[in-house]
Every structure is written in structure tokens, then in C-alpha cells.
Tab-separated table of C-alpha atoms in Angstrom:
chain	number	residue	atom	x	y	z
A	170	MET	CA	70.889	119.916	83.686
A	171	ALA	CA	71.199	117.037	81.222
A	172	ALA	CA	69.156	118.871	78.648
A	173	ALA	CA	71.301	121.974	79.107
A	174	GLY	CA	74.515	119.988	78.664
A	175	LYS	CA	73.466	118.100	75.555
A	176	PRO	CA	73.796	120.961	73.032
A	177	VAL	CA	77.297	121.694	74.354
A	178	ARG	CA	78.327	118.049	73.927
A	179	ASN	CA	76.863	117.983	70.438
A	180	LEU	CA	78.759	121.147	69.526
A	181	ASP	CA	81.977	119.650	70.893
A	182	ARG	CA	81.471	116.539	68.769
A	183	THR	CA	80.785	118.695	65.720
A	184	ARG	CA	83.995	120.643	66.337
A	185	GLU	CA	85.967	117.412	66.603
A	186	LYS	CA	84.472	116.132	63.343
A	187	ILE	CA	85.356	119.385	61.592
A	188	LEU	CA	88.917	119.330	62.940
A	189	ALA	CA	89.426	115.729	61.817
A	190	ALA	CA	88.081	116.563	58.361
A	191	ALA	CA	90.218	119.698	58.181
A	192	LEU	CA	93.368	117.755	59.096
A	193	ALA	CA	92.650	115.252	56.312
A	194	GLU	CA	91.934	118.000	53.764
A	195	PHE	CA	94.888	120.221	54.686
A	196	SER	CA	97.331	117.297	54.706
A	197	ALA	CA	96.025	116.110	51.327
A	198	ARG	CA	95.966	119.502	49.564
A	199	GLY	CA	97.774	122.027	51.709
A	200	PHE	CA	96.360	125.283	53.028
A	201	ALA	CA	96.147	126.935	49.603
A	202	GLY	CA	94.526	123.945	47.902
A	203	ALA	CA	92.091	123.014	50.668
A	204	ARG	CA	88.471	124.074	50.201
A	205	VAL	CA	86.057	124.893	52.996
A	206	ASP	CA	83.189	123.140	51.215
A	207	ALA	CA	85.317	119.986	50.910
A	208	ILE	CA	86.068	120.094	54.645
A	209	ALA	CA	82.370	120.542	55.380
A	210	ARG	CA	81.516	117.538	53.193
A	211	ARG	CA	84.147	115.393	54.919
A	212	ALA	CA	82.746	116.408	58.315
A	213	ARG	CA	79.141	116.030	57.116
A	214	VAL	CA	78.208	119.510	58.302
A	215	ASN	CA	77.161	122.610	56.418
A	216	LYS	CA	79.588	125.467	55.778
A	217	ARG	CA	77.575	127.749	58.014
A	218	MET	CA	78.246	125.476	61.001
A	219	LEU	CA	81.935	125.301	60.108
A	220	TYR	CA	82.221	129.096	60.041
A	221	TYR	CA	80.260	129.297	63.286
A	222	CYS	CA	82.711	126.950	65.024
A	223	PHE	CA	85.988	128.234	63.620
A	224	GLY	CA	85.559	131.337	61.499
A	225	ALA	CA	87.731	131.673	58.381
A	226	LYS	CA	89.798	128.916	56.775
A	227	GLN	CA	92.982	130.364	58.225
A	228	ASP	CA	91.519	130.182	61.742
A	229	LEU	CA	90.633	126.536	61.191
A	230	TYR	CA	94.130	125.777	59.890
A	231	ARG	CA	95.639	127.545	62.890
A	232	GLU	CA	93.580	125.387	65.266
A	233	VAL	CA	94.618	122.185	63.459
A	234	LEU	CA	98.232	123.282	63.699
A	235	ARG	CA	97.847	124.383	67.314
A	236	ARG	CA	96.713	120.876	68.245
A	237	LYS	CA	99.654	119.323	66.454
A	238	ILE	CA	102.015	121.699	68.263
A	239	ALA	CA	100.381	120.732	71.557
A	240	ASP	CA	101.009	117.069	70.708
A	241	ARG	CA	104.664	117.862	70.025
A	242	ALA	CA	104.923	119.716	73.328
A	243	GLU	CA	103.605	116.620	75.121
A	244	TRP	CA	106.112	114.266	73.511
A	245	LEU	CA	108.897	116.735	74.219
A	246	GLU	CA	108.036	116.532	77.916
A	247	SER	CA	108.157	112.729	77.750
A	248	THR	CA	111.488	112.575	75.880
A	249	PRO	CA	113.881	110.044	77.477
A	250	ASN	CA	116.871	111.472	79.305
A	251	ASP	CA	119.447	109.945	76.984
A	252	PHE	CA	120.422	110.845	73.428
A	253	ALA	CA	119.688	107.456	71.831
A	254	GLY	CA	116.282	107.304	73.469
A	255	ALA	CA	115.538	110.895	72.468
A	256	LEU	CA	116.429	110.196	68.835
A	257	ALA	CA	114.151	107.151	68.663
A	258	HIS	CA	111.444	109.063	70.532
A	259	ILE	CA	111.445	111.887	67.957
A	260	TYR	CA	110.991	109.305	65.208
A	261	LEU	CA	108.210	107.363	66.931
A	262	SER	CA	106.382	110.547	67.985
A	263	GLY	CA	106.742	112.708	64.871
A	264	GLY	CA	108.303	110.671	62.093
A	265	THR	CA	105.342	108.286	61.987
A	266	ASP	CA	102.668	111.032	61.882
A	267	LEU	CA	101.850	111.100	58.181
A	268	ASP	CA	99.316	113.927	58.428
A	269	PHE	CA	101.753	116.199	60.254
A	270	VAL	CA	104.597	115.513	57.831
A	271	ARG	CA	102.342	116.242	54.875
A	272	LEU	CA	101.163	119.471	56.494
A	273	MET	CA	104.787	120.570	56.798
A	274	GLU	CA	105.578	119.571	53.211
A	275	TRP	CA	102.643	121.558	51.850
A	276	GLU	CA	103.605	124.509	53.985
A	277	ALA	CA	107.137	124.429	52.590
A	278	ILE	CA	105.732	124.457	49.056
A	279	ASP	CA	103.055	127.107	49.656
A	280	SER	CA	104.795	129.545	51.972
A	281	GLY	CA	107.482	130.761	49.561
A	282	GLY	CA	109.624	131.899	52.478
A	283	LYS	CA	106.813	133.896	54.078
A	284	ARG	CA	106.116	133.915	57.798
A	285	CYS	CA	104.491	130.673	58.941
A	286	ILE	CA	101.182	130.410	60.743
A	287	ALA	CA	101.833	129.946	64.482
A	288	GLU	CA	105.510	130.664	63.857
A	289	ALA	CA	106.203	132.005	67.350
A	290	GLU	CA	104.705	128.916	69.009
A	291	ARG	CA	106.741	126.570	66.875
A	292	ARG	CA	109.951	128.522	67.347
A	293	ALA	CA	109.449	128.350	71.116
A	294	LEU	CA	108.933	124.577	70.886
A	295	PHE	CA	112.135	124.093	68.903
A	296	GLU	CA	114.084	126.287	71.311
A	297	LYS	CA	112.819	124.142	74.155
A	298	ALA	CA	113.952	120.991	72.322
A	299	VAL	CA	117.451	122.396	71.860
A	300	ALA	CA	117.470	123.373	75.540
A	301	ARG	CA	116.721	119.722	76.407
A	302	LEU	CA	119.765	118.693	74.373
A	303	ARG	CA	121.821	121.322	76.185
A	304	GLY	CA	120.784	119.705	79.450
A	305	LEU	CA	121.959	116.299	78.185
A	306	GLN	CA	125.234	117.885	77.126
A	307	ARG	CA	125.794	119.352	80.597
A	308	GLN	CA	125.195	115.878	82.039
A	309	GLY	CA	127.909	114.471	79.771
A	310	LYS	CA	125.432	112.506	77.649
A	311	ILE	CA	126.294	114.472	74.498
A	312	PRO	CA	129.944	115.334	73.757
A	313	ARG	CA	131.043	118.880	74.479
A	314	GLY	CA	131.592	121.101	71.460
A	315	VAL	CA	128.739	119.601	69.440
A	316	ASP	CA	126.597	122.241	67.680
A	317	LEU	CA	123.265	121.469	69.305
A	318	THR	CA	121.202	123.377	66.765
A	319	GLN	CA	122.736	121.370	63.928
A	320	LEU	CA	122.311	118.217	65.979
A	321	PHE	CA	118.592	118.861	66.447
A	322	ILE	CA	118.141	119.594	62.725
A	323	SER	CA	119.890	116.300	61.967
A	324	MET	CA	117.701	114.438	64.452
A	325	LEU	CA	114.585	115.785	62.727
A	326	SER	CA	116.027	114.816	59.343
A	327	LEU	CA	116.697	111.257	60.468
A	328	ALA	CA	113.215	110.975	61.939
A	329	LEU	CA	111.188	112.575	59.147
A	330	PHE	CA	112.960	111.471	55.972
A	331	PRO	CA	111.146	108.106	55.569
A	332	LEU	CA	107.724	109.782	55.392
A	333	VAL	CA	108.997	112.737	53.366
A	334	MET	CA	110.460	110.424	50.697
A	335	PRO	CA	108.438	107.175	50.915
A	336	GLN	CA	109.274	106.186	47.344
A	337	ILE	CA	113.015	106.222	48.166
A	338	ILE	CA	112.422	104.012	51.205
A	339	ARG	CA	110.367	101.641	49.076
A	340	LEU	CA	113.085	101.414	46.409
A	341	ILE	CA	115.905	100.888	48.910
A	342	HIS	CA	114.214	98.786	51.565
A	343	GLY	CA	111.240	97.222	49.799
A	344	MET	CA	108.804	98.305	52.533
A	345	GLU	CA	106.515	101.248	53.029
A	346	PRO	CA	107.710	103.606	55.794
A	347	THR	CA	104.339	103.098	57.516
A	348	ASP	CA	104.844	99.323	57.714
A	349	PRO	CA	105.108	98.378	61.429
A	350	ARG	CA	108.102	96.135	60.654
A	351	PHE	CA	109.981	99.021	59.052
A	352	MET	CA	109.071	101.308	61.951
A	353	ARG	CA	110.466	98.825	64.485
A	354	GLN	CA	113.661	98.425	62.483
A	355	ARG	CA	114.018	102.193	62.110
A	356	ALA	CA	113.503	102.865	65.827
A	357	ASN	CA	116.045	100.172	66.760
A	358	PHE	CA	118.544	101.547	64.267
A	359	LEU	CA	118.152	105.089	65.601
A	360	ARG	CA	118.756	103.872	69.147
A	361	TRP	CA	121.917	102.108	67.973
A	362	LEU	CA	123.014	105.189	66.031
A	363	GLY	CA	122.393	107.439	69.005
A	364	ASP	CA	124.480	105.205	71.257
A	365	SER	CA	127.223	104.980	68.639
A	366	LEU	CA	127.450	108.759	68.269
A	367	VAL	CA	127.625	109.397	71.997
A	368	LYS	CA	129.778	106.483	73.171
A	369	PRO	CA	131.321	104.670	70.187
A	370	GLY	CA	133.900	102.719	72.199
A	371	GLU	CA	131.253	101.154	74.396
A	372	ILE	CA	129.151	100.165	71.373
A	373	ILE	CA	132.122	98.455	69.769
A	374	ARG	CA	132.803	96.490	72.940
A	375	ASN	CA	129.216	95.588	73.775
A	376	ARG	CA	127.387	95.216	70.491
A	377	VAL	CA	129.736	94.485	67.632
A	378	ARG	CA	130.490	90.884	68.460
A	379	PRO	CA	131.881	88.377	65.938
A	380	SER	CA	129.651	85.459	65.012
A	381	ARG	CA	130.412	81.929	66.188
A	382	THR	CA	131.539	81.032	62.667
A	383	ALA	CA	133.960	83.972	62.654
A	384	LEU	CA	135.302	82.905	66.056
A	385	ARG	CA	135.852	79.318	64.851
A	386	ARG	CA	137.683	80.608	61.775
A	387	ARG	CA	139.821	82.856	63.951
A	388	GLN	CA	140.660	79.998	66.327
A	389	SER	CA	141.425	77.714	63.395
A	390	SER	CA	143.745	80.215	61.729
A	391	SER	CA	145.433	80.853	65.069
A	392	GLY	CA	146.074	77.130	65.531
A	393	GLN	CA	147.520	76.848	62.035
A	394	GLU	CA	149.865	79.758	62.735
A	395	GLN	CA	151.106	78.033	65.902
A	396	LEU	CA	151.777	74.778	64.007
A	397	ALA	CA	153.700	76.699	61.361
């Protein structure tokens, strides 16, 4: 039994190595620029084995993308049941995945408006995400009348922009968007922003508190007014 299982395990490991190499190559060069021989070299396998495991380059790309979509489906299921938490969750789950963001950037450049690979699967995932927002809206956690499709697009924009434009982040903030300190600050800011958008009055009461110095100045000026 052990001898019979070993070739299967070895083949599984080979597939994983090829998929990891393919992700690196596709994210670095896009689907059009990626080369099968380069993927094989990264994975340290021959092209014949690569074709045996996955077939054509497009089939390999589809499998890489399918796995990423599966990851997104998992984080969608674990999205917190509040808008601020959901906004931060989208950032921490997708906006910090450099390989995925680069895959999407290359696809935008290469596709030229053509139908995307695995388009139906991705459309279904996005529809499910908007449905989750609709559920929050019914619970009163998102104001009524908000365009949920536009809201979801804006949530993705807020989450993905740092990795899409890292040079802008570096010029404005002085940190790389992959720096753990920046990521913590970004997640905290998105939680604050999410709370502010949904319940601004509560945020003003609970979070925007004057400093002790400001309070002393206010008390001092109040005392001077009374003396006058």
C-alpha cells in the first residue's frame, strides 16, 4: 500500500511546485508574457511533466486562478457581520495578496476588453459579495438607499489601491504597502472609515475626543470669559 501511494504523493508535490512556479511567473509577466519553459525551470521539472499535469498554458493559468477564486470564496464566508469589519477584512484578505493583485493588473492590460478566463466563476463570487452587503443593509447595518454595487466597487478600490500603486503610497506615506506597520495602520483606518460611514454620529461621540491640552485651553478660556 505504501509503495502504491508514493507515486501519487510525488505527483501531488510536483503539481504543487508547478502551481507555485506558475503563480510567480504569471504574476510577474502576465498570461501573455509568461513562458511554459520558464515555469518549468522555476518548478525544476521538465516541460513534458508540466503538460502531463496541466495541459496547455491556458489550463495552467485557469487552475492558478481557480485556486485564487477558491481563496476569495473562503474569506467571503468568513467576512464579519458588520460593515467596518467587512471593509478591513477585504483589505487584509485580498489587498495584501501581491500575487493576486498583479495577476489582475496584467489581465487588465492583456485582455483588451475580451472575456476573462473563469469569468462566470468570478461574476458569481462578486454577486455573492454584494448579496452579503444586501443582508447587512436589511439588518440596518448599512443605510438604506445606498447603491450596493457601487459600494462594493469602492470597498475593493480602498482595499487594493495600495498594492496597485505602491509608488504613490511610498511617496505619500514613506512606507511600502507590504510593510506590516502600514498594513496595521491601513486596517485600523478602514475600520474607522467603515464605522464613520455607517454611524457617523456615534463615531463623533465615542472616538473624536479632544486632547487634555485642548480641554485645559477650553477651560481656561471659559474661566477668562466668566471673569470678563
